[in-house]
Every structure is written in C-alpha cells, then in structure tokens.
Amino acid sequence: MSIAKTYSPKETEDKWYKYWLEKEFFRSIPDEREPYTIVIPPPNVTGVLHMGHMLNNTIQDVLIRRARMQGKNACWVPGTDHASIATEAKVVAMLKEQGIDKKELSREAFLSYAYEWKDKYGGIILKQLEKLGASCDWHRTRFTMEADLSEAVIDTFIHLYKKGLIYRGVRMVNWDPQGKTAVSDEEVIRREVNQKLYYIRYEIKADSGELKAEEKVKGIQLAQDRQSPSVATSGYLTVATTRPETIMADAAICINPNDERYQHLKGKKVFIPLINREIPVIEDEYVDVEFGTGCLKVTPAHDLNDYALGVKHNLPVIDILNNDGTLNELAVILVGEDRFIARKKVAKMLEEVGHLEKVEDYKSQIGFSERTDAAIEPRLSLQWFCKMDEMAKPALEYVLTGEIKLIPEKFINTYRHWMENVKDWCISRQLWWGQQIPAWYFQHEAPVIAKTKAEALEELINRDENRRKMSENGKAGFRKQASEFIRQDEDVLDTWFSSWLWPMSVFDGFKDPNNADINYYYPTNDLVTAPEILFFWVARMIMAGHEFKGQAPFKNVYLTGIVRDKIGRKMSKSLGNSPDPIQLIEKYGADGVRVGMLLCSPAGNDLMFDESYCEQGRNFANKIWNAFRLVNGWEIDQSLPNPNEMAINWFESEFSRALADIESNYKQYRLSEALMGIYKLVWDDYCSWYLEMVKPAYQQPVDPATHAATLNFFERILKLLHPFMPFITEELWHEEVFGPRGEMDCCIVAEYPAPGTVDQQSLKAMEIVKQVISEVRNVRNSKQISPKEALPLQIKANSSTDFKAYLPMIGKLANISEFGFTEEKVPGAAVFMTGTDEFFIPLADNIDVDAERDRLQKEIEYLKGFLRSVEAKLSNERFVQNAKAEVVDNERRKQEDACSKIRILEESLEALA
RNA sequence: GGGAGAUUAGCUCAGCUGGUUCAGAGCAUCUGCCUUACAAGCAGAGGGUCACUGGUUCGAACCCAGUAUCUCCCA
C-alpha cells in the first residue's frame, strides 16, 4: 500500500480529535492515580483566538499530554471569562449600530441583549482551541458568570465585607470616560505622549499694598495688560500645566516654602483667569522647584497628587467633569464641551486675554484604558474597595519560600516589589455586565450587605433595635414597605473579582467546599499565563487561595513571553501584524504551528514570531512522515540474520542519552529546548544516521530483528513527539505495520518512555565512525566526486582503535569499495585524520600537491599555536599549583595529543616533498 | 524619577559551579547533488574581538565596577 509523499494534516486532524473526544481521553474523574491539573486562563467569552492564546494553550497542552502519558490523571479545565468592560463595550457598540442607545434601555433589557450576544459569539474561541488540538476536559467547561460561579463571587464579597476587608469610600480612581467606569490601576496603560506645556498667568490679588521694588526684580513680572476687570491686582504669577482646561477646578496655587523666588507670595491670593475665582497660595515642600515655574496649580478633583495635597491642606474639591469627559456647570465656562476640545478653547481664550505666556512642547506619560484606549481621567468617586495589604503578605510568602515557583525566576523580584507596595483594589465598575454588588440601600441608612433582597430586609430589621422590637405583623409590614424602596447597588464587580476564584470555583469549591473534585484536583499543578497579568490575576489567585482555602492554588507558574512580530512589535489588530492562527493551522497543520510556536519561545522571553518557524514545524512533520514511509515499505525476510546489531545498540544508547536531556529540560520548563532535543534525535540521529545505517539496499528485504528494533524505536519516538505533535503521531500510531491496536490503544495514552542505560563505549565508537564518514564525504565534496562513485580507503591506525568492526558501517554510509590497512603513508592520496589515526583515499587523478602542502602547513601552524598556549599554562607554576588536578591532567593530555598530531602531519609534509 | 532584566554568528537563542561540552544549536546563507523515504530533501562548508572600558584571577562569555544601548515593571 503506497502512502502519499507529503503529509497532509487536514485529513488527520479532524479525524483524530473526534476520536479522542468519542473515547473520552480528555475526560478526567478523580481516581486513585496522581492528579495533574491545569486550569486554563479563561479567555474573554466573546474573544477570538490570537497568537498569545496559541502560545499559551500549546504550552498547556504539551504539559497536560505529557502528564497523561506518564500515567497521571490529567485534567485540563477550560472555560471563559465574562470580561465585563470588553464585552459590555462590544454590546454597546453593537446596539449603537442598530440605533439603540444603552441609556434608553433598562438593566434587564440590556442584559438580555448581552446574553444574546454571548450565546452567539461565546465559545467561538473554545472551538478554535479544538483546532489546535487542545485536550481540555470539555465536560468541565465553566464560565465566570454562570450561576454557581457568580454565587461564589457574591459569597466571597460578603465574606470579605464581614471581615472588614471590603469598604466603600470616596477615592481617586482611574476613570475611563469612554467606558464610563472606574478601572483598576492595573488596567491603565501608560504611554509617553507629546503634549503642550501651557504657561498661564494668574493675577495676584492686591490686598497688601504696592509691591516692593525688590520683589518685582526678584521674580514678579508686572502685568502688562489689565484686561481682567473687577479687582485690583498687583502683578501675576505663572503656572505651567499640561491641562489648562482644569483651571476652573483649581483650589489653590502651591509654592515650595524654600523657593527664594516666591517668598513674597506667601499668604497671598490669586485669581483664576477667565472665571476670576479667588484661590489662596499655599506652601508645600512637595512642589518641585525645578519643574515649570515652581508654581503649581492644585486641582484636587482631577489629579491624584493634587488630591493628596488638597486633603493635607483642606482644600475644596471642585469636579468640573461629567462622567463622559465633558465639562459640567461647575466649570462655569465651556459647559458641555469635551475635555480635549475645552483644552484648546481655554488656551485660545487665555491667549486672547493675555494670560497665556507661552506654550512649549512637552513629553509626558499619560494613562490609557486597557479596554477602550481612552485617556484615563483621575476622578473622585464613590467606589467599593478591597483591602490588600493583609492578604498580600501571605501571598508574598508562598512565592518567597518557593512553595509557588515562578518560571522564570526573574519575576520573583517584580512580584515582591508589587506585593510590598500593594494598594487597595477598586472592585466596583459602573457597568451592567457582571456580578451586581450585593449592597442594598434603604433611605439614608448605611448600606446593607446581603445576598438577596429578602436577606437585606431581614438585616435591616435585625440591625435596628426599634425594628427588632416590632411585632411580627409590624415586621411584615416593614418588609412589604421597605421592599418597595430598597435598592441594590447599580454597579457590578470587577471581572478579576471573579477570576481570582477560578482555580477553586471551577471545581465548585465554594458551592460545595468538600466535594470530591476540589479535594482531588486542588491545589492545581501548573499555571501557564502571560507576565502582564501576574498581578491582575496570578497574585490575586494566590491571595484568594490562601484566604478561602488556606492553600496555594498552584505549584508552578509558567510565564510565557509576549508574542511579537519579527521586528519586535507587539502583535495587534491595529498594526495588522498578527497572523490569524486558524489560517496558520490550515496552511501548516496544527502540529506544524505548535512546533513553530515552541521553537521560538523560551520561558519568560518575548518571542519574535515569524511564519518561517511554522514552516520548519511543517517540514519536520513531513520528515517524520517520510521516515515512516521508508520503514513501512520494507519487506521482511525471516531467514536473514541481523547485520545491524551495532547500529541498534548505538541508537538504543543515543535514545536514552537524548531522553535524559529532554527530561531535564522538561523539569526546568525549557520546552523549546526539550522540543529541539527531540527534533535532533529524530532528524539527525534516527533519520540521518540510524535509518541510513540499517536500511536495506534498494528492493532488498530486511531481517526481522532490524525491522522489529526499528519499529520499536519509531514507536518510542512517536511517544516523545506526541505532546508537541499530537495529530501526526496518533495517525502513524495506528498504522498497520505496528501491529493490531485495540480501540483504546492510542498514542495519546501510550506509556511515556523512560530513559534506559547509556552505553558510553558504544556512543564513543559511533562518534569515531561518524567522523570518518563525514571526512570521506568531505573529501568527495571538495574533490567533486559523486557519492555514487565508490572509493577505496586505506587506514593507518596509529591508535589502539579497532576499525575492523566499523568497516561495514563506514563502507555503507561513505560508499567505500574496499578497505586496506597500511603501515606506511599512501602517497598521492587524499588524507584526513581522526584523532591520531590517518586515512588515505587513493585517487585516480593526482592530487594538487601545492594545495595539500598549504593545507598541512596551516594545520601544523594552528596546532603549534595551540600547543604553545597549553605549554605556557603548564610551565606556569602558579597554574600547576592552583588549578584542580584534573584540569592540569587535561592540559597534559592536550599537550601530548597536539605533539603527536604535529609529528604525524610533519611526516605527511615530508612525504609530499 | 525608582526598580528589574538584557546585550554571544545574518536571525532566534543555549552556554549550569570561572578551566575540552568553550566559543555552541536551530534557522538562514553558500557549494554540490532530482542518490528509489523525504527538493517541505541529501551531503558538505563558511559565519562571532561573547556591547564597550577597566578590575579580580595562574586562567573570564561567565565574577566585580563603570559606560553605552535596548526591553519590561512601578511612579
């Protein structure tokens, strides 16, 4: 039966994925085996697969498949995240297209649209993961907003509230004017932006007579124009700001009390230009004398630092912005204008009245919303917060003590720095898509925290003495009445407030804290995620794990790199530099893409992705395919003896040696190195050497022993490859030549090979054989002799190496017609050496004597230089005294070696003359 | 502004405790081959002052200090 010359993945991938599903190989149920568990970092429910997911999930699948083959009960839990801001933004945009404004919808109506959207697009990404070959236990698919998981979120909120770890307060938050919601610090991305620095003049109120002449000289420039009406002034001060539109919200001007230039301003008042509101000059060492003019406008409502300054100096907070970033009535002027338009207009107005001194270009860091990319507005608002410092401490310990390992370790520092400087977590979001905060408001009373309205009503009764004293009838009346007026908090919780429970909630660890699943699978083993969410998510899962389970949620955290394009840019939709993973799979096959991803991705380093890696992966699959075609085509002759014992023994050792390496790389989570180890084992050792050694001559049969050994090696190789290349390995596994397979006898659950013993002798011998073969091929190449032309080879064995045993192998691979042993140099032959042994290939055409002399001389020169450096070391007393004995011995051996080689080469040179 | 890390072949990266694993791998390049498993291939070859400057040491890609450049995190 002939097989196609190239491997075509499409046909096999669907077939085997379906088969695996049918036979429930991905299914995991607790049993007596050791569990191996990974919970997927849940992708956004409405998202589509991008290269980051690709990398991430390939790694998880490699780990899970290997564990499964090692006989562990491997459980990979998939699922999706409701991603409140991102999803809500998409739904709002979709509605807008249909001409529907979110503001006109009720919460219920909006949510029904949102669920409709989720049902339509949700889960696409999980289907895409199947294409990649992800062996998730799909029976366990969870969603962070499904009923059970939401209940867990609400319960933990209540739990933490009761513990005093959740509070409500007015704080500066990062406001996203586009999403119209607060976002956490971690969701703000800072970017350097070209801005303008506006120098604005504030007139100083003349309340203490004329200024002294010396003060004028010192720094105050007298106002040159007097267009501001109303009040008498005595000059002005200048403030530098990037945000002129916020001057209407100014509460003070601050100077550094040590600033020599501004001593005269102490206790003065100034007027805000355009609106002429009077504000005081205050003093604080916070002000940087070097920056701008040294006068700082203090705008507590619109800047975090100013807010702190305002609190310290008891300044009023004047918030002039609406939640969509437009100016409100408090701004007095430009009401209703967008903040950025207002900025330009204010600048122009200031210029018109002569209050704009100058404008400079200026670079500064501005925060942008991760989800909507809108410029973040620091804004004072009433939000819910979760206290972090208490929870951070144990979470830090897990990592510092090594109970949780971060891979690579360099992230420990980053982690520690963050955990030691942790700030409270703003957990409320002004959105509807998410878990609604279980806080209930009744009239002007403090909010009640309760799971349901009914419970909230009971709490209202219980916490008030008068209500408690009411008769049952009275209570019933109260309940009835209050239920009309009681209102639940409109906000929902931050998405991360549900994802931090993920490793527990997917096993129903909250709903049913002692169930078989959570007891068996938790703590999970490895978490594979991006370093970007080390704090968002990983740190908080550790906190939650400790808080709610008293245990770390996982043992190892593998932090992948960011997928960039080959010139180092982050892959993004807007740049259009991100290939569609599904198209890549179609082009190169899932196995090819998986290999391609991992070839270029050392742990923790960003990877410069290029399609050519996938090509390499595809080529590798094809190589395996063709190796199979070769072996598959062999006819067996039962009567033949085994001529390949040496080759078989060698590969047996080589396999074990390579496997030990591969295992050590796996242990260190160096997956790309493990893969490269397998790649070389397959391509170089198995295909290029082993198969070439044992393959019978064209159309000749093979002996049964060689056939069996070769197939056995092949099977073991398929097993090693399977975690990386699940499809092609499964396909080949079921080929007839391997014998009959039961329906459950699949590569996916085949027993992972263990390293055997390594015969160092055999490895060493083969090194010499390989060297001789390469040298002969090299001679052919440089002399332009066809590989088809058989050559004679004369051996002058100066060492104790017994070449006789190797001759058949050398003869076959180097195409040698006849061997001879000689005591003398063979004149007029091509020469090479391995170690101190000399080899001669007598050639029909005479060799170029001059070229040969040059070559020999060069080699002698090199060796002499080498010898000099060795001898320099050996004659250095301090070296001989201080260096380790083995190092010194080594140098002695090098010396002897070099000497004898030089001698032989010099003899050759003489023979030429 | 503070912190972390990086700089090794054209590219992507290994290089552990300083010494034959010491200058390596894969890809790319070049040369020759359509050799009956594979041209998505085979055989062979050429590529590097280990960012720079000093220091420690018998000995430095590796340890130390400084400089330059880059990346990331935090303000």
CSV table of C-alpha atoms in Angstrom, one decimal, chain A residues 235-533:
chain,number,residue,atom,x,y,z
A,235,GLY,CA,1.1,91.5,39.1
A,236,TYR,CA,0.9,87.9,38.4
A,237,LEU,CA,2.5,84.6,38.9
A,238,THR,CA,2.9,82.0,36.2
A,239,VAL,CA,1.9,78.3,36.3
A,240,ALA,CA,3.0,75.7,33.9
A,241,THR,CA,0.4,73.0,33.1
A,242,THR,CA,-0.5,70.4,30.5
A,243,ARG,CA,-4.2,70.7,31.4
A,244,PRO,CA,-5.4,74.3,31.0
A,245,GLU,CA,-9.0,73.1,30.9
A,246,THR,CA,-8.8,72.3,34.5
A,247,ILE,CA,-8.0,75.7,35.8
A,248,MET,CA,-11.7,76.2,36.6
A,249,ALA,CA,-11.3,73.4,39.1
A,250,ASP,CA,-8.3,74.9,40.8
A,251,ALA,CA,-8.4,75.1,44.5
A,252,ALA,CA,-5.0,76.8,45.2
A,253,ILE,CA,-1.6,77.6,43.9
A,254,CYS,CA,1.2,75.9,45.7
A,255,ILE,CA,4.8,77.0,46.1
A,256,ASN,CA,7.7,75.5,47.8
A,257,PRO,CA,8.3,77.4,51.1
A,258,ASN,CA,12.0,77.3,50.4
A,259,ASP,CA,11.7,78.8,47.0
A,260,GLU,CA,13.6,82.1,47.2
A,261,ARG,CA,11.8,83.5,44.2
A,262,TYR,CA,8.4,83.3,45.7
A,263,GLN,CA,8.7,84.4,49.3
A,264,HIS,CA,6.5,87.4,48.6
A,265,LEU,CA,3.6,85.2,47.5
A,266,LYS,CA,3.2,83.7,50.9
A,267,GLY,CA,-0.3,84.3,52.2
A,268,LYS,CA,-1.5,85.9,49.0
A,269,LYS,CA,-4.5,85.2,46.9
A,270,VAL,CA,-4.7,84.9,43.2
A,271,PHE,CA,-7.5,84.9,40.6
A,272,ILE,CA,-8.2,82.1,38.2
A,273,PRO,CA,-8.1,83.6,34.8
A,274,LEU,CA,-11.3,83.6,32.7
A,275,ILE,CA,-13.6,82.9,35.7
A,276,ASN,CA,-11.9,85.2,38.2
A,277,ARG,CA,-12.4,83.0,41.2
A,278,GLU,CA,-10.2,83.7,44.1
A,279,ILE,CA,-7.9,81.0,45.4
A,280,PRO,CA,-5.1,81.0,48.0
A,281,VAL,CA,-1.4,80.5,47.6
A,282,ILE,CA,-0.3,77.6,49.8
A,283,GLU,CA,3.1,76.3,50.7
A,284,ASP,CA,4.3,72.7,50.5
A,285,GLU,CA,7.7,71.1,50.0
A,286,TYR,CA,6.1,68.7,47.6
A,287,VAL,CA,6.4,71.3,44.9
A,288,ASP,CA,9.4,70.7,42.7
A,289,VAL,CA,11.3,74.0,42.4
A,290,GLU,CA,12.9,72.9,39.2
A,291,PHE,CA,9.8,71.9,37.3
A,292,GLY,CA,8.0,74.5,35.2
A,293,THR,CA,7.9,77.9,37.0
A,294,GLY,CA,7.9,76.5,40.5
A,295,CYS,CA,4.3,77.5,41.0
A,296,LEU,CA,1.9,74.5,40.9
A,297,LYS,CA,-1.8,74.8,40.3
A,298,VAL,CA,-3.6,72.5,42.7
A,299,THR,CA,-6.7,70.8,41.2
A,300,PRO,CA,-7.8,68.2,43.8
A,301,ALA,CA,-10.6,66.8,41.7
A,302,HIS,CA,-8.5,66.0,38.7
A,303,ASP,CA,-5.1,64.8,39.8
A,304,LEU,CA,-4.1,62.2,42.2
A,305,ASN,CA,-1.2,64.1,43.7
A,306,ASP,CA,-3.2,67.3,43.9
A,307,TYR,CA,-5.9,65.4,45.6
A,308,ALA,CA,-3.5,64.3,48.3
A,309,LEU,CA,-2.3,67.9,48.6
A,310,GLY,CA,-5.8,69.0,48.9
A,311,VAL,CA,-6.6,66.7,51.7
A,312,LYS,CA,-3.5,67.8,53.5
A,313,HIS,CA,-4.3,71.5,53.1
A,314,ASN,CA,-8.0,71.1,53.5
A,315,LEU,CA,-8.9,72.4,50.0
A,316,PRO,CA,-12.3,72.1,48.4
A,317,VAL,CA,-12.7,69.5,45.6
A,318,ILE,CA,-14.3,71.0,42.6
A,319,ASP,CA,-15.1,68.4,40.0
A,320,ILE,CA,-15.8,70.1,36.7
A,321,LEU,CA,-16.1,67.0,34.5
A,322,ASN,CA,-19.1,64.8,33.7
A,323,ASN,CA,-18.6,61.0,33.6
A,324,ASP,CA,-18.1,61.1,29.8
A,325,GLY,CA,-15.3,63.6,30.0
A,326,THR,CA,-17.3,66.7,29.1
A,327,LEU,CA,-17.3,69.9,31.3
A,328,ASN,CA,-20.2,70.4,33.7
A,329,GLU,CA,-21.8,73.5,35.2
A,330,LEU,CA,-19.1,73.8,37.9
A,331,ALA,CA,-16.7,74.7,35.1
A,332,VAL,CA,-18.7,77.9,34.6
A,333,ILE,CA,-17.4,78.3,31.0
A,334,LEU,CA,-17.5,75.9,28.1
A,335,VAL,CA,-20.1,73.7,29.8
A,336,GLY,CA,-20.8,70.6,27.8
A,337,GLU,CA,-17.6,70.7,25.8
A,338,ASP,CA,-15.3,67.6,25.7
A,339,ARG,CA,-12.2,67.9,27.8
A,340,PHE,CA,-9.8,67.9,24.8
A,341,ILE,CA,-11.8,70.5,22.9
A,342,ALA,CA,-12.1,72.6,26.0
A,343,ARG,CA,-8.3,72.4,26.4
A,344,LYS,CA,-7.8,74.1,23.1
A,345,LYS,CA,-10.5,76.6,23.6
A,346,VAL,CA,-9.3,77.6,27.1
A,347,ALA,CA,-5.8,78.0,25.7
A,348,LYS,CA,-7.2,80.3,23.0
A,349,MET,CA,-9.3,82.3,25.4
A,350,LEU,CA,-6.3,82.7,27.7
A,351,GLU,CA,-4.3,83.9,24.8
A,352,GLU,CA,-7.0,86.4,23.9
A,353,VAL,CA,-7.0,88.0,27.3
A,354,GLY,CA,-3.2,87.9,27.6
A,355,HIS,CA,-2.9,85.3,30.2
A,356,LEU,CA,-1.1,82.7,28.1
A,357,GLU,CA,2.6,83.5,28.4
A,358,LYS,CA,3.9,80.8,26.2
A,359,VAL,CA,3.4,77.2,25.1
A,360,GLU,CA,6.2,74.6,25.0
A,361,ASP,CA,6.3,71.1,23.6
A,362,TYR,CA,6.4,68.6,26.4
A,363,LYS,CA,6.5,64.8,26.7
A,364,SER,CA,4.8,63.0,29.5
A,365,GLN,CA,3.3,59.8,30.5
A,366,ILE,CA,-0.4,59.6,30.1
A,367,GLY,CA,-2.7,56.7,31.2
A,368,PHE,CA,-4.9,55.0,28.8
A,369,SER,CA,-7.7,52.5,29.4
A,370,GLU,CA,-6.6,49.0,28.6
A,371,ARG,CA,-10.0,48.1,27.3
A,372,THR,CA,-11.2,51.3,25.5
A,373,ASP,CA,-7.9,53.1,24.9
A,374,ALA,CA,-9.5,56.3,26.2
A,375,ALA,CA,-7.2,58.7,28.2
A,376,ILE,CA,-7.8,58.0,31.8
A,377,GLU,CA,-9.2,60.8,33.9
A,378,PRO,CA,-8.3,60.8,37.6
A,379,ARG,CA,-11.6,61.2,39.2
A,380,LEU,CA,-13.0,61.3,42.6
A,381,SER,CA,-15.8,58.9,43.1
A,382,LEU,CA,-17.7,56.6,45.5
A,383,GLN,CA,-16.5,53.1,44.9
A,384,TRP,CA,-16.0,49.8,46.6
A,385,PHE,CA,-12.6,48.7,47.6
A,386,CYS,CA,-10.9,45.6,48.7
A,387,LYS,CA,-8.1,46.0,51.3
A,388,MET,CA,-5.0,44.4,50.0
A,389,ASP,CA,-2.1,44.7,52.5
A,390,GLU,CA,-3.3,41.9,54.8
A,391,MET,CA,-3.9,39.5,52.0
A,392,ALA,CA,-0.7,40.4,50.2
A,393,LYS,CA,1.6,39.2,53.0
A,394,PRO,CA,0.9,35.5,52.9
A,395,ALA,CA,0.6,35.6,49.1
A,396,LEU,CA,4.1,37.0,49.0
A,397,GLU,CA,5.3,34.3,51.4
A,398,TYR,CA,4.2,31.5,49.1
A,399,VAL,CA,6.5,32.8,46.4
A,400,LEU,CA,9.4,33.8,48.5
A,401,THR,CA,9.5,30.4,50.3
A,402,GLY,CA,9.3,28.7,46.9
A,403,GLU,CA,6.1,26.9,47.7
A,404,ILE,CA,4.9,28.5,44.5
A,405,LYS,CA,7.6,28.7,41.8
A,406,LEU,CA,7.6,31.4,39.2
A,407,ILE,CA,9.2,30.4,36.0
A,408,PRO,CA,11.5,32.1,35.1
A,409,GLU,CA,12.6,33.2,38.5
A,410,LYS,CA,13.3,36.7,37.5
A,411,PHE,CA,9.7,37.5,38.1
A,412,ILE,CA,10.0,36.9,41.8
A,413,ASN,CA,11.6,40.3,42.2
A,414,THR,CA,8.8,42.0,40.2
A,415,TYR,CA,6.3,40.1,42.2
A,416,ARG,CA,7.8,41.1,45.5
A,417,HIS,CA,8.1,44.7,44.6
A,418,TRP,CA,4.4,44.8,43.7
A,419,MET,CA,3.2,42.9,46.8
A,420,GLU,CA,5.2,45.1,49.1
A,421,ASN,CA,3.7,48.2,47.6
A,422,VAL,CA,0.2,46.9,47.0
A,423,LYS,CA,-2.7,49.4,47.0
A,424,ASP,CA,-6.3,48.8,47.7
A,425,TRP,CA,-8.2,47.3,44.9
A,426,CYS,CA,-11.1,49.2,43.4
A,427,ILE,CA,-13.6,46.4,42.7
A,428,SER,CA,-16.7,48.3,41.6
A,429,ARG,CA,-17.4,49.0,37.9
A,430,GLN,CA,-20.1,51.2,36.6
A,431,LEU,CA,-21.3,48.6,34.2
A,432,TRP,CA,-24.2,46.1,34.0
A,433,TRP,CA,-22.4,43.1,32.6
A,434,GLY,CA,-21.1,41.3,35.6
A,435,GLN,CA,-22.0,40.3,39.2
A,436,GLN,CA,-24.1,43.1,40.7
A,437,ILE,CA,-22.7,44.2,44.0
A,438,PRO,CA,-24.8,42.8,46.9
A,439,ALA,CA,-25.2,46.1,48.7
A,440,TRP,CA,-28.6,47.4,49.4
A,441,TYR,CA,-29.6,51.0,50.2
A,442,PHE,CA,-32.6,52.0,52.2
A,443,GLN,CA,-33.4,55.6,52.6
A,444,HIS,CA,-30.3,57.2,54.1
A,445,GLU,CA,-29.2,54.3,56.1
A,446,ALA,CA,-25.8,52.7,55.7
A,447,PRO,CA,-25.8,50.1,53.0
A,448,VAL,CA,-26.7,46.5,53.9
A,449,ILE,CA,-24.6,43.7,52.5
A,450,ALA,CA,-26.8,40.7,51.7
A,451,LYS,CA,-27.1,38.1,49.1
A,452,THR,CA,-30.8,38.7,48.4
A,453,LYS,CA,-33.3,41.3,48.8
A,454,ALA,CA,-35.1,39.2,51.4
A,455,GLU,CA,-31.9,38.8,53.4
A,456,ALA,CA,-31.3,42.5,53.1
A,457,LEU,CA,-34.7,43.3,54.6
A,458,GLU,CA,-34.1,40.9,57.5
A,459,GLU,CA,-30.8,42.6,58.1
A,460,LEU,CA,-32.5,46.0,58.1
A,461,ILE,CA,-34.7,44.7,60.9
A,462,ASN,CA,-32.0,42.9,62.8
A,463,ARG,CA,-29.6,45.8,63.0
A,464,ASP,CA,-32.1,48.3,64.3
A,465,GLU,CA,-33.3,48.0,67.8
A,466,ASN,CA,-36.7,49.6,67.2
A,467,ARG,CA,-37.4,47.3,64.3
A,468,ARG,CA,-36.3,44.3,66.2
A,469,LYS,CA,-38.8,45.1,68.8
A,470,MET,CA,-41.7,45.3,66.4
A,471,SER,CA,-44.4,42.6,66.4
A,472,GLU,CA,-44.4,40.0,63.7
A,473,ASN,CA,-47.1,41.9,62.0
A,474,GLY,CA,-45.2,45.1,62.2
A,475,LYS,CA,-42.1,43.4,60.8
A,476,ALA,CA,-44.2,42.0,57.9
A,477,GLY,CA,-45.5,45.5,57.2
A,478,PHE,CA,-42.0,46.9,57.3
A,479,ARG,CA,-40.8,44.2,54.9
A,480,LYS,CA,-43.5,45.0,52.5
A,481,GLN,CA,-43.0,48.7,52.6
A,482,ALA,CA,-39.2,48.6,52.6
A,483,SER,CA,-39.1,46.2,49.7
A,484,GLU,CA,-40.6,49.0,47.6
A,485,PHE,CA,-37.9,51.4,48.4
A,486,ILE,CA,-34.8,49.3,49.0
A,487,ARG,CA,-32.4,49.5,46.1
A,488,GLN,CA,-29.5,47.3,45.1
A,489,ASP,CA,-26.2,48.9,44.2
A,490,GLU,CA,-26.2,49.6,40.5
A,491,ASP,CA,-22.6,48.7,40.0
A,492,VAL,CA,-21.0,45.3,39.1
A,493,LEU,CA,-17.8,43.8,40.4
A,494,ASP,CA,-14.5,43.9,38.5
A,495,THR,CA,-14.1,40.9,36.3
A,496,TRP,CA,-10.9,39.9,38.2
A,497,PHE,CA,-13.0,39.7,41.3
A,498,SER,CA,-14.5,36.5,39.8
A,499,SER,CA,-11.4,35.2,38.0
A,500,TRP,CA,-9.3,35.3,41.2
A,501,LEU,CA,-11.5,32.5,42.4
A,502,TRP,CA,-11.1,30.5,39.2
A,503,PRO,CA,-8.9,27.6,40.4
A,504,MET,CA,-11.4,26.9,43.2
A,505,SER,CA,-14.7,27.9,41.6
A,506,VAL,CA,-14.2,25.6,38.6
A,507,PHE,CA,-14.3,22.7,41.0
A,508,ASP,CA,-17.3,24.1,42.9
A,509,GLY,CA,-15.0,24.8,45.8
A,510,PHE,CA,-17.4,27.4,47.1
A,511,LYS,CA,-20.7,25.9,46.4
A,512,ASP,CA,-19.6,22.6,47.9
A,513,PRO,CA,-16.4,23.1,49.8
A,514,ASN,CA,-15.6,19.5,50.4
A,515,ASN,CA,-16.6,17.8,47.2
A,516,ALA,CA,-14.5,15.1,45.6
A,517,ASP,CA,-13.2,17.3,42.8
A,518,ILE,CA,-11.8,20.1,44.8
A,519,ASN,CA,-10.3,17.7,47.3
A,520,TYR,CA,-8.6,15.8,44.5
A,521,TYR,CA,-7.6,18.5,42.0
A,522,TYR,CA,-6.8,21.4,44.3
A,523,PRO,CA,-4.1,22.7,44.5
A,524,THR,CA,-3.6,22.5,40.8
A,525,ASN,CA,-0.1,21.9,39.4
A,526,ASP,CA,0.9,24.3,36.7
A,527,LEU,CA,-0.5,27.7,35.6
A,528,VAL,CA,0.5,29.0,32.3
A,529,THR,CA,-0.1,32.6,31.7
A,530,ALA,CA,1.3,35.9,30.5
A,531,PRO,CA,3.5,38.0,32.8
A,532,GLU,CA,1.3,41.0,32.0
A,533,ILE,CA,-1.3,39.6,34.4
